[in-house]
Short mmCIF file of C-alpha atoms in Angstrom, two decimals:
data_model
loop_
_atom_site.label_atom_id
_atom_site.label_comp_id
_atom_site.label_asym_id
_atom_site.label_seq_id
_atom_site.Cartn_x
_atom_site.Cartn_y
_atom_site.Cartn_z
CA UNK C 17 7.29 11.99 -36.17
CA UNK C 18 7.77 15.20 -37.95
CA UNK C 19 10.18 17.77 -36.41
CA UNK C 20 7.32 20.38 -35.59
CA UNK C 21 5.47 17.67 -33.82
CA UNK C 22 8.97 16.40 -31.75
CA UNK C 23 8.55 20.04 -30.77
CA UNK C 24 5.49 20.15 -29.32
CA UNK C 25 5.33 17.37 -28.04
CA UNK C 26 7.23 17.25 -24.68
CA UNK C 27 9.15 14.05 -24.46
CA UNK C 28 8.28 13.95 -20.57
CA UNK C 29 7.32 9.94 -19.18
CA UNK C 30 3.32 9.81 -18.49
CA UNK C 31 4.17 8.90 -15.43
CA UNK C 32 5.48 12.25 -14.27
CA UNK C 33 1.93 13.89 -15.84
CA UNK C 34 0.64 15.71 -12.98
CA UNK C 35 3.69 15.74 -10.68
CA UNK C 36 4.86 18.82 -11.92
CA UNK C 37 1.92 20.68 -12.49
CA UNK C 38 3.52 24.24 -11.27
CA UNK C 39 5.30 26.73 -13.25
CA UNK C 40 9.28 26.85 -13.63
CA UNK C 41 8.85 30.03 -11.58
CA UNK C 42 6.94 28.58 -8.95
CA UNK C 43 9.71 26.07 -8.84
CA UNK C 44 12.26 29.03 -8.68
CA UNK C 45 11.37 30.92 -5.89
CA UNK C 46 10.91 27.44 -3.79
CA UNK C 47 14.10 27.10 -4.42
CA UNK C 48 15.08 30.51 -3.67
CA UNK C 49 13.41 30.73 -0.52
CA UNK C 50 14.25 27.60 0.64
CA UNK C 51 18.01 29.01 0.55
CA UNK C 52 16.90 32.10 2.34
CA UNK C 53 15.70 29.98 4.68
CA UNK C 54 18.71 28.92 5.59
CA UNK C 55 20.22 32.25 5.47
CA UNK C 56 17.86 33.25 8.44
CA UNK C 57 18.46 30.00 9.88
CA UNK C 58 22.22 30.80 10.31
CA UNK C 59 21.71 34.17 11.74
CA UNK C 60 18.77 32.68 14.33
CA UNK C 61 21.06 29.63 15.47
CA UNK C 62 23.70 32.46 16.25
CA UNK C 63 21.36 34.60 18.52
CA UNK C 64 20.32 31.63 20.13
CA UNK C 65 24.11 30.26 20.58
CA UNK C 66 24.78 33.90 21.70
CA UNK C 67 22.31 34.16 24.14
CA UNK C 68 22.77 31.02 25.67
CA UNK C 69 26.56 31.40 26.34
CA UNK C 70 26.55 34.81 27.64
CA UNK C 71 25.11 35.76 31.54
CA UNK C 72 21.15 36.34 31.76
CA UNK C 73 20.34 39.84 32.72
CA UNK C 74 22.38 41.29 35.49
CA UNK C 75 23.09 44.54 36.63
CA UNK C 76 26.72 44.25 35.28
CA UNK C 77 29.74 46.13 36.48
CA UNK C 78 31.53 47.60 33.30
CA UNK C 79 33.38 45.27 32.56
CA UNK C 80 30.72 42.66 33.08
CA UNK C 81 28.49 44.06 30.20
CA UNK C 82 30.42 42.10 27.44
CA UNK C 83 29.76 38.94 29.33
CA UNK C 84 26.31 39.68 29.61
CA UNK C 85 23.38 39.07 27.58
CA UNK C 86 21.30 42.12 28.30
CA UNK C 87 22.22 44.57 31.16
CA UNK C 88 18.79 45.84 32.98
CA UNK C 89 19.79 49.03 31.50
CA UNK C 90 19.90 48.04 27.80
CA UNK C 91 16.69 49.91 25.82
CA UNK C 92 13.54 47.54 25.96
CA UNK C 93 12.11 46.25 23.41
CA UNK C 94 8.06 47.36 23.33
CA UNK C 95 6.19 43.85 22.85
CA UNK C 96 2.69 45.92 22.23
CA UNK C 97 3.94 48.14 19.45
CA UNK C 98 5.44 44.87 18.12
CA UNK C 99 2.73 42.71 18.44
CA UNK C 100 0.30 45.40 16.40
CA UNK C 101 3.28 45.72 13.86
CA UNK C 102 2.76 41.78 13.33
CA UNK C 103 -1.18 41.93 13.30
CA UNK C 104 -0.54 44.36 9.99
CA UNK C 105 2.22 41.99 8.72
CA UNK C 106 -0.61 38.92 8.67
CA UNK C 107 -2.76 41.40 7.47
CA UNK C 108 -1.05 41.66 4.59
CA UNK C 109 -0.34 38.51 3.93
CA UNK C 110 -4.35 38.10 3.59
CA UNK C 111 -4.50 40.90 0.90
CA UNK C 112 -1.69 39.11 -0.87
CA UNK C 113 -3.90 36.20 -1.33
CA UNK C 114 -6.80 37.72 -1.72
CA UNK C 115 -5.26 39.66 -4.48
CA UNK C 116 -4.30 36.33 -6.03
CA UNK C 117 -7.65 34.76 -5.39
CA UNK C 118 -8.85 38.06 -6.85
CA UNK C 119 -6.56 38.19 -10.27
CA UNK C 120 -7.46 34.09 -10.61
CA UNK C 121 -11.57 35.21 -10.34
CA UNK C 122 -10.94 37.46 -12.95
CA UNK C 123 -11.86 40.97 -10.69
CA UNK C 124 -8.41 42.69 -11.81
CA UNK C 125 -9.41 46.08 -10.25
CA UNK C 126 -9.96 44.68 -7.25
CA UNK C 127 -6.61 42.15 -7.43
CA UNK C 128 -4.99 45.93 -7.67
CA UNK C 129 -6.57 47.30 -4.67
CA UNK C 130 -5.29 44.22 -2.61
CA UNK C 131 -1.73 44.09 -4.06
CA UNK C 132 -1.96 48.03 -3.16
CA UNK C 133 -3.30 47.59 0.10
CA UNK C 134 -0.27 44.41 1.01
CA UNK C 135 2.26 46.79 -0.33
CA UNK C 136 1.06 49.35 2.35
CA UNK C 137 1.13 46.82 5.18
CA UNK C 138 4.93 46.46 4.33
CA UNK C 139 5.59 49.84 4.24
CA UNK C 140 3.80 50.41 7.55
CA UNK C 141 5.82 47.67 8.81
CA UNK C 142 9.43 48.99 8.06
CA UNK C 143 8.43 52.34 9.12
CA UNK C 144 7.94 50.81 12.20
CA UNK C 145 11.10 49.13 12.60
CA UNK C 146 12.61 52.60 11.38
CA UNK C 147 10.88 54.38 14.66
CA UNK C 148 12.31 51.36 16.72
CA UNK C 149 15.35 51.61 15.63
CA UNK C 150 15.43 55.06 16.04
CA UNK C 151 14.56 54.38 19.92
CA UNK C 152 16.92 51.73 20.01
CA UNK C 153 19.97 54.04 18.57
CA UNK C 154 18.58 57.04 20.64
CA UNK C 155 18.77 55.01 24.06
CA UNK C 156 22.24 53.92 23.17
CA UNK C 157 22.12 50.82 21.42
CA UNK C 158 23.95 50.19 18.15
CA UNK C 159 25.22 46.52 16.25
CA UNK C 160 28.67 47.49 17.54
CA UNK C 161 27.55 47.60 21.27
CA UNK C 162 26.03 49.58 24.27
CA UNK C 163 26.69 53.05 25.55
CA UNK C 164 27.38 52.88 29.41
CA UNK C 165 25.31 55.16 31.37
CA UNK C 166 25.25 57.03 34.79
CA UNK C 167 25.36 54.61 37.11
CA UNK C 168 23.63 55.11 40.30
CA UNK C 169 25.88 57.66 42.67
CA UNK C 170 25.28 55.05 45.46
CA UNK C 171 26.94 52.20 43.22
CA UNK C 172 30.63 51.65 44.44
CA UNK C 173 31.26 49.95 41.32
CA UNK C 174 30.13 53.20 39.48
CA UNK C 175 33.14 54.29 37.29
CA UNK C 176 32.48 58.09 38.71
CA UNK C 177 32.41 56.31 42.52
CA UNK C 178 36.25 57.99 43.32
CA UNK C 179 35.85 61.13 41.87
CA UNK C 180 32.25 61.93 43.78
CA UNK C 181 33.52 59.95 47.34
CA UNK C 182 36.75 62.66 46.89
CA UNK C 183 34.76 65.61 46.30
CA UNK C 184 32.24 64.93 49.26
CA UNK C 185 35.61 64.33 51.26
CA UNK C 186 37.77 66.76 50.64
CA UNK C 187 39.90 65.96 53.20
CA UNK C 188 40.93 62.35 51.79
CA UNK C 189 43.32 61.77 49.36
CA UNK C 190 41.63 59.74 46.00
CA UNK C 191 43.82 56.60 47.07
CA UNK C 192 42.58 55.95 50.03
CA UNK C 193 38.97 56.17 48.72
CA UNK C 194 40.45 53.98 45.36
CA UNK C 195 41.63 51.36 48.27
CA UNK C 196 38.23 51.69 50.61
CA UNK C 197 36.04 50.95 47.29
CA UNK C 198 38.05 48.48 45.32
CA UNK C 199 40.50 47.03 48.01
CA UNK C 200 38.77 44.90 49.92
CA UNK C 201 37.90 42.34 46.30
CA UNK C 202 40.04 39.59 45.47
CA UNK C 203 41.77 40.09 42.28
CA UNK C 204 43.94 37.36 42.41
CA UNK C 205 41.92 35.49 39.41
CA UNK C 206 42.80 38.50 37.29
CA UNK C 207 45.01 38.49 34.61
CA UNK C 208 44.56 41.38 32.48
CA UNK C 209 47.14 39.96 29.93
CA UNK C 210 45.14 37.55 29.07
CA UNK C 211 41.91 39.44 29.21
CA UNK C 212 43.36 41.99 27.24
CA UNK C 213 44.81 39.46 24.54
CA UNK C 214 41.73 37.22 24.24
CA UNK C 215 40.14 36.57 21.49
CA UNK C 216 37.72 34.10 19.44
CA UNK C 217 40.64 31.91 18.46
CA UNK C 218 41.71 31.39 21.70
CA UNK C 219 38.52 30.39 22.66
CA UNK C 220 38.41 27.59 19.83
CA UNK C 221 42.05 26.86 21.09
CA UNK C 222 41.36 26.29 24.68
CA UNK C 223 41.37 22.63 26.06
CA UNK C 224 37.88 21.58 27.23
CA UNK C 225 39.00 22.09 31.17
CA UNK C 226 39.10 25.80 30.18
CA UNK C 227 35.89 26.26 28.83
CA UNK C 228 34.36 24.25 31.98
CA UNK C 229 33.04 27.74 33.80
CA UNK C 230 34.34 25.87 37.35
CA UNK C 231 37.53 25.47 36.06
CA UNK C 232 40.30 27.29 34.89
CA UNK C 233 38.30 30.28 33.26
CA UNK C 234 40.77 32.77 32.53
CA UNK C 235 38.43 35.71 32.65
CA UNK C 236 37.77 37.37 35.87
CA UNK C 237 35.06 35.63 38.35
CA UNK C 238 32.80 37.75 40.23
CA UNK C 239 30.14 36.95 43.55
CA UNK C 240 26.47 35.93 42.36
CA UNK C 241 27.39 35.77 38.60
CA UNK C 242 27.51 32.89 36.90
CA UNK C 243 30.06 32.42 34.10
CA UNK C 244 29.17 30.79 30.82
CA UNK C 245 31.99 29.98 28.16
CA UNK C 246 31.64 33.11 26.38
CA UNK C 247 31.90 34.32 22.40
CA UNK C 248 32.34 38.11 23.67
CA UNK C 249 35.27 39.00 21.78
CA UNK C 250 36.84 42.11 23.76
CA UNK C 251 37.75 45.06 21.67
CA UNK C 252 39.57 48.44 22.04
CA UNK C 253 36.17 49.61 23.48
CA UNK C 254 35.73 46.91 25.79
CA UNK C 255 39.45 47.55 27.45
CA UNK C 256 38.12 50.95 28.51
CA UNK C 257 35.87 50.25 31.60
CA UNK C 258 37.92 46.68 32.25
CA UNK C 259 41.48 48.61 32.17
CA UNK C 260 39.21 51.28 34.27
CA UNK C 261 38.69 48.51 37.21
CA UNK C 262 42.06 47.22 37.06
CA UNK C 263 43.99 50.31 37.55
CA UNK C 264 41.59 51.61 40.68
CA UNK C 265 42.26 47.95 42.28
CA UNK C 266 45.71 48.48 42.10
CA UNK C 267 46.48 51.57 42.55
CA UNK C 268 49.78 52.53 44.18
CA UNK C 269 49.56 56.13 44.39
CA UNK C 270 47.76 59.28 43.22
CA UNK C 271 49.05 59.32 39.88
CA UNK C 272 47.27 55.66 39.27
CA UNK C 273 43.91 57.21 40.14
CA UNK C 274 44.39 60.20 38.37
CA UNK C 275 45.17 57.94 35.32
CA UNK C 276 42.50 55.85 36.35
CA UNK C 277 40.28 59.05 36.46
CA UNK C 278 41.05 59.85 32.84
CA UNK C 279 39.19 56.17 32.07
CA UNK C 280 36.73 57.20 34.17
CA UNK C 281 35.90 60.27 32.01
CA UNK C 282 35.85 58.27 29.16
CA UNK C 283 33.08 56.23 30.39
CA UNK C 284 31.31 58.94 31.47
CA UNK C 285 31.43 60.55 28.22
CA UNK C 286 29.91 57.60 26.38
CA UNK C 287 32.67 54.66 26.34
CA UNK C 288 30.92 51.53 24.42
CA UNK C 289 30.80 48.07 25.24
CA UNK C 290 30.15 45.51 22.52
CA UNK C 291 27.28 43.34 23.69
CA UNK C 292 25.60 40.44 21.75
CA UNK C 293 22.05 41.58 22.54
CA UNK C 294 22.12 44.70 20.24
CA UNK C 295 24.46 43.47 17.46
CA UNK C 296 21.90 40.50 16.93
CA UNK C 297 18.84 42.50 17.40
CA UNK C 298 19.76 44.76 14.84
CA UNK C 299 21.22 42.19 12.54
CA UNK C 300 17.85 39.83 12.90
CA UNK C 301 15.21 42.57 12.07
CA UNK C 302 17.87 44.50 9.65
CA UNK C 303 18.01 41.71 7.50
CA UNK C 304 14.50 40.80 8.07
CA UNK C 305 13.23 44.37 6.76
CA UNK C 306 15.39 44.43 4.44
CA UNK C 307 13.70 41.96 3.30
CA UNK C 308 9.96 43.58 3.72
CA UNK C 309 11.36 46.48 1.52
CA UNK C 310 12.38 44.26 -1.05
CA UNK C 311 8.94 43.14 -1.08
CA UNK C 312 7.53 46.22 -1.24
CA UNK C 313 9.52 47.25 -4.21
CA UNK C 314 8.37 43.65 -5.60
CA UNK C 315 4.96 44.25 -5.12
CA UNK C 316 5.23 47.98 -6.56
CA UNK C 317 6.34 46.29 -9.56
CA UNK C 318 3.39 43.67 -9.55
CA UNK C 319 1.32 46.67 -9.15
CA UNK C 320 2.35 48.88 -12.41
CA UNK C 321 2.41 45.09 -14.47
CA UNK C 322 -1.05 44.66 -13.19
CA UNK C 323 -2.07 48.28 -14.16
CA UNK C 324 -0.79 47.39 -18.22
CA UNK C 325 -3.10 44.46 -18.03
CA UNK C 326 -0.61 41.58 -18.09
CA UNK C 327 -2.42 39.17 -15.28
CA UNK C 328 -5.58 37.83 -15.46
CA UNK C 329 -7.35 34.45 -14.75
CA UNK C 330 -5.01 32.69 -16.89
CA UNK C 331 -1.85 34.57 -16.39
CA UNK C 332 -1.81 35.59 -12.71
CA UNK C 333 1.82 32.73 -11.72
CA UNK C 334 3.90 36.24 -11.76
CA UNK C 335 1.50 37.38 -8.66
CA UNK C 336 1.33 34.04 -6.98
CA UNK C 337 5.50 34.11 -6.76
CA UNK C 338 5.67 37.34 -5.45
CA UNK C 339 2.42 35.87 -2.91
CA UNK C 340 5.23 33.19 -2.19
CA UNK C 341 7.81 35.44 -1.66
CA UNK C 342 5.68 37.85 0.83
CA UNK C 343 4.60 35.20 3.14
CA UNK C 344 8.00 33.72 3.81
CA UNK C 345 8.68 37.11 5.20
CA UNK C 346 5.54 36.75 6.78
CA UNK C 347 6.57 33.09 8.27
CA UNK C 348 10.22 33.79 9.07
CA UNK C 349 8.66 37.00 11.02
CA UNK C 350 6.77 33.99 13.07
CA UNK C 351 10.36 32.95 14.20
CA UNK C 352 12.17 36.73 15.06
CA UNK C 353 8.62 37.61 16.79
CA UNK C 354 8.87 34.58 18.97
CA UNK C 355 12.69 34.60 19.31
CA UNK C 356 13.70 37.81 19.96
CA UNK C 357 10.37 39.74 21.54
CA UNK C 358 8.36 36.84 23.25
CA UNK C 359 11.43 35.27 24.82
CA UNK V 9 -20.71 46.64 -8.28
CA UNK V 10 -19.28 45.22 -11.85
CA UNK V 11 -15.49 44.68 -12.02
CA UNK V 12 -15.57 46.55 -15.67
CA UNK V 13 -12.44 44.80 -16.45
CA UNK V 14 -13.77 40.94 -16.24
CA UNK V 15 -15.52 39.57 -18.84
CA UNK V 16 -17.61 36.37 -19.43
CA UNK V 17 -14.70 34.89 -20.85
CA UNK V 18 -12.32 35.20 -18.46
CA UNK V 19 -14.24 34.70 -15.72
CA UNK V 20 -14.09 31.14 -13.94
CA UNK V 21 -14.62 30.78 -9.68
CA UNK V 22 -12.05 29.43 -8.35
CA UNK V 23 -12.49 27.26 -5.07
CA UNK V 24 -10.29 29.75 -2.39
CA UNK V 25 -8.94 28.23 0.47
CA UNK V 26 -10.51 29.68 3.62
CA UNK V 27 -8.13 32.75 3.69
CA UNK V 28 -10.49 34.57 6.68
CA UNK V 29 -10.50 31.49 8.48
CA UNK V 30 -6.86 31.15 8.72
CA UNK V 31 -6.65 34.94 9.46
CA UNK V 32 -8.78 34.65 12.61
CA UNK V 33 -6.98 31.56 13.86
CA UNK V 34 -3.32 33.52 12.93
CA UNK V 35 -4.68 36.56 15.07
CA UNK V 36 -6.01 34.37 17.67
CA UNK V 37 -2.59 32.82 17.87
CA UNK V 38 -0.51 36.28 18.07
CA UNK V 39 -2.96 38.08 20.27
CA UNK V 40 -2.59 34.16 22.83
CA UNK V 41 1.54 34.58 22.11
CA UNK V 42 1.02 38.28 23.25
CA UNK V 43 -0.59 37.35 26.63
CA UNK V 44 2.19 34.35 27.38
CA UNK V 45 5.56 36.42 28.74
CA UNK V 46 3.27 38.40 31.22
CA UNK V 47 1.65 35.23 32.48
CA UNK V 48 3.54 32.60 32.50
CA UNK V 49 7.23 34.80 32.73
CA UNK V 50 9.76 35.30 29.65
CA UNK V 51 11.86 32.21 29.88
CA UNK V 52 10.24 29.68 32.22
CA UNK V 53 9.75 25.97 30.13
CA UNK V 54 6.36 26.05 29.84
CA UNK V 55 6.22 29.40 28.62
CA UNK V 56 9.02 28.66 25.86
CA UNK V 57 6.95 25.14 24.77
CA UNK V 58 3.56 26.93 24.47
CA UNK V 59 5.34 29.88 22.28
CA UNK V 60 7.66 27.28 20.16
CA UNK V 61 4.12 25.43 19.45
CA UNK V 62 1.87 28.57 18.61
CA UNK V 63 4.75 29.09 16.19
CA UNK V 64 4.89 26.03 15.00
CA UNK V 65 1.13 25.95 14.41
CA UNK V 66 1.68 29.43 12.73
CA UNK V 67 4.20 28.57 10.54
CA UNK V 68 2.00 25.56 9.15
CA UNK V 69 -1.11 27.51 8.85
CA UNK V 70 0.75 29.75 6.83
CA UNK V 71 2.81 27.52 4.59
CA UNK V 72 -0.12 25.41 4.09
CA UNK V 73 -2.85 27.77 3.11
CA UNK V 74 -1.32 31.19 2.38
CA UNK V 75 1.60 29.50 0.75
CA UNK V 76 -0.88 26.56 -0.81
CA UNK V 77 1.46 23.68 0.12
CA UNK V 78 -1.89 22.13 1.19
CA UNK V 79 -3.01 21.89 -1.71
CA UNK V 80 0.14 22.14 -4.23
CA UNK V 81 2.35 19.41 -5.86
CA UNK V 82 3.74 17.06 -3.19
CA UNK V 83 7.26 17.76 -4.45
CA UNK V 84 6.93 21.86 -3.71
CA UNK V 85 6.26 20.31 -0.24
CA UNK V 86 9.64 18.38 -0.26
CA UNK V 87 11.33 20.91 -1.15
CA UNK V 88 9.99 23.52 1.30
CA UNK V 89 10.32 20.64 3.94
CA UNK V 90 14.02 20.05 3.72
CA UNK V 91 15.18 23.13 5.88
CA UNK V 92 12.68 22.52 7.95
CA UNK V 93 14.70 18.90 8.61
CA UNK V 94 17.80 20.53 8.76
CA UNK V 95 17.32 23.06 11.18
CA UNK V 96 15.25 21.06 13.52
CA UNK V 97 19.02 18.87 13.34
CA UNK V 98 20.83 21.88 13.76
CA UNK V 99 18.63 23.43 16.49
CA UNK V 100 18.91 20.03 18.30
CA UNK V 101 22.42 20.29 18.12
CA UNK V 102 22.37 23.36 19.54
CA UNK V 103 20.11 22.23 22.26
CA UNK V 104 22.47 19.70 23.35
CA UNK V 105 25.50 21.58 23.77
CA UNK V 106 24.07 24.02 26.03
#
């Protein structure tokens, strides 16, 4: 055997003929996405380990909203507008491989058209997520947490509840009111220390008694809520309404509530909580359209290639990886659709 | 209408998977999913089987026709398989600690 023909000649066992009848690209981007997979896989087992081991939706006291998975005030999320958003996402996946099909039949002006058409389906999809985002940010949401709003004036747990009770009685002093509202709960299970000081590792730290929610939970225990072992790590931001709470319970004189009253204000004037609804929301469908834009940049590319004339029936594996690539956004949409809007 | 770009040469039909019939059964599917939280409520059992199997059914429509595992070398399908095996264990796990 001559060295020319030990070149092309592929020293590969006759028995792998037909196994591997894909090209190294294909190969590639299974590999790729089968990594990005697990990517997504990460962040979805942490939403649902999140949302399992904090409260269901509650109307939360301030200091509650941590602890809780989505307070009934917390932005909705609008199922319709989602659902059409994922009828254009399949759509696109269609002219993907249609514009494959197309490219492979040999009807390139077509195969452009299609690739065209996906790559507007993607773009109509994270514009979407732009508007809902938008909404989301607009009605107080952000990954770092929830703005607090106006509670209702009737609420005695409403962070405002002293300041409007004194003004409507003028002729009590704010302590009294502080006592009438927050006296009468049992705040012996508090221990603000160790509220104030918690954090993850203590968490991981904790003997298994302590994580039993019947047990000794160190965090506070309220009527009609039921406590699950919580990630919630507190933060500065957190402290504000908690610290709020404490200091009304216990207030000893005026100058308590009037320090109190300070917190208050704070809350009023947009104190956030961090809350484990909107920081995975936004980090699911961020990464997820980030993602779709990717694509769209991909398929941009695939576009201007296809406009030189480099695919055609025989060379058309460049548009078939970047098909592969645009339905596993498609599929892992499947997941965040069901996950996070149908649930 | 001529595409004026193929010629006799290049042209050879290819046998397509039935792209439109997959379509209608993915729309079916969504517009079905879209109709469960109102119906049966957001996070009752039943309602959380029937949406984890549309999905399921979904996913393999998608990965099998769109993606062509169906019809591609069995090994792609190994390799698209294995995370599928691992985080059905690691969604178990999950499962069983809460």
């Amino acid at each position: 055997m001559s060295h020319d023909d030990h070149h092309h000649e592929l020293p590969i066992p006759e028995s792998y003929e037909g196994e591997f009848e894909f090209t190294n690209g294909k190969f590639a981007i299974w590999l790729f996405l089968v990594s990005d997979a697990m990517a997504f896989i990460g962040f979805l087992g942490a939403y649902m380990v999140l949302r399992m081991s904090t409260t269901a939706d509650i109307t939360p006291t301030p200091e509650e909203v941590t602890l809780s998975w989505k307070p009934d005030w917390a932005p909705e999320l609008d199922l319709v507008a989602t659902g059409v958003n994922t009828f254009v996402l399949i759509i696109s996946s269609v002219t993907m491989v249609k514009a494959l099909a197309a490219f492979q039949d040999g009807f390139i002006n077509r195969a452009k058209m299609f690739i065209l058409a996906t790559a507007a389906g993607g773009i109509f999809f994270v514009g979407f997520q732009v508007w809902e985002w938008t909404h989301l940010i607009h009605a107080g949401a952000t990954m770092s947490g929830l703005q607090i709003p106006e509670f209702d004036n009737g609420d005695p747990y409403h962070p405002g509840a002293v300041q409007r009770a004194a003004a409507n009685n003028p002729d009590r002093t704010r302590l009294s009111i502080a006592r009438e509202l927050y006296g009468g709960r049992d705040t012996t299970a508090w221990d603000q220390e160790k509220l104030d000081s918690f954090t993850m590792a203590d968490y991981v730290n904790l003997p298994m008694e302590f994580l039993n929610p019947d047990q000794a939970d160190p965090r506070p225990k309220y009527p009609g809520v039921i406590h699950m072992p919580s990630f919630s790590i507190p933060t500065v931001e957190d402290k504000v309404p908690a610290q709020n709470r404490w200091d009304l319970q216990n207030a000893r004189n005026e100058e308590d509530v009037d320090r109190a009253a300070v917190l208050q204000q704070q809350v009023e004037d947009g104190a956030r909580v961090s809350n484990m609804f909107c920081s995975t929301i936004f980090v699911l469908t961020g990464f997820h359209g980030l993602h779709v834009f990717i694509g769209v940049v991909y398929l941009w590319i695939i576009f201007f290639r296809a406009r030189k004339g480099v695919y055609g029936p025989t060379n058309n594996s460049p548009v078939e990886i970047a098909g592969l690539y645009w339905h596993f956004v498609d599929l892992v949409w499947v997941l965040l659709f069901m996950l996070i809007y149908l649930l | 209408m001529t595409d004026e770009t193929m010629t006799s040469d290049e042209h050879e039909e290819h046998v397509h998977p039935p792209y439109m019939k997959v379509f209608s059964i993915l729309a079916a599917l969504t517009m079905i999913e879209l109709f469960i939280p109102p119906i049966i409520g957001d996070v009752t059992w039943l309602a959380v089987t029937l949406l984890v199997l549309i999905a399921i059914w979904k996913m393999k429509l998608i990965m099998g026709y769109f993606m062509h595992l169906a019809f591609d070398a069995r090994i792609l399908l190994l390799v698209a398989g294995t995370p599928a095996i691992l985080a059905s264990i690691m969604v178990i796990a999950f499962m069983m600690e809460y």
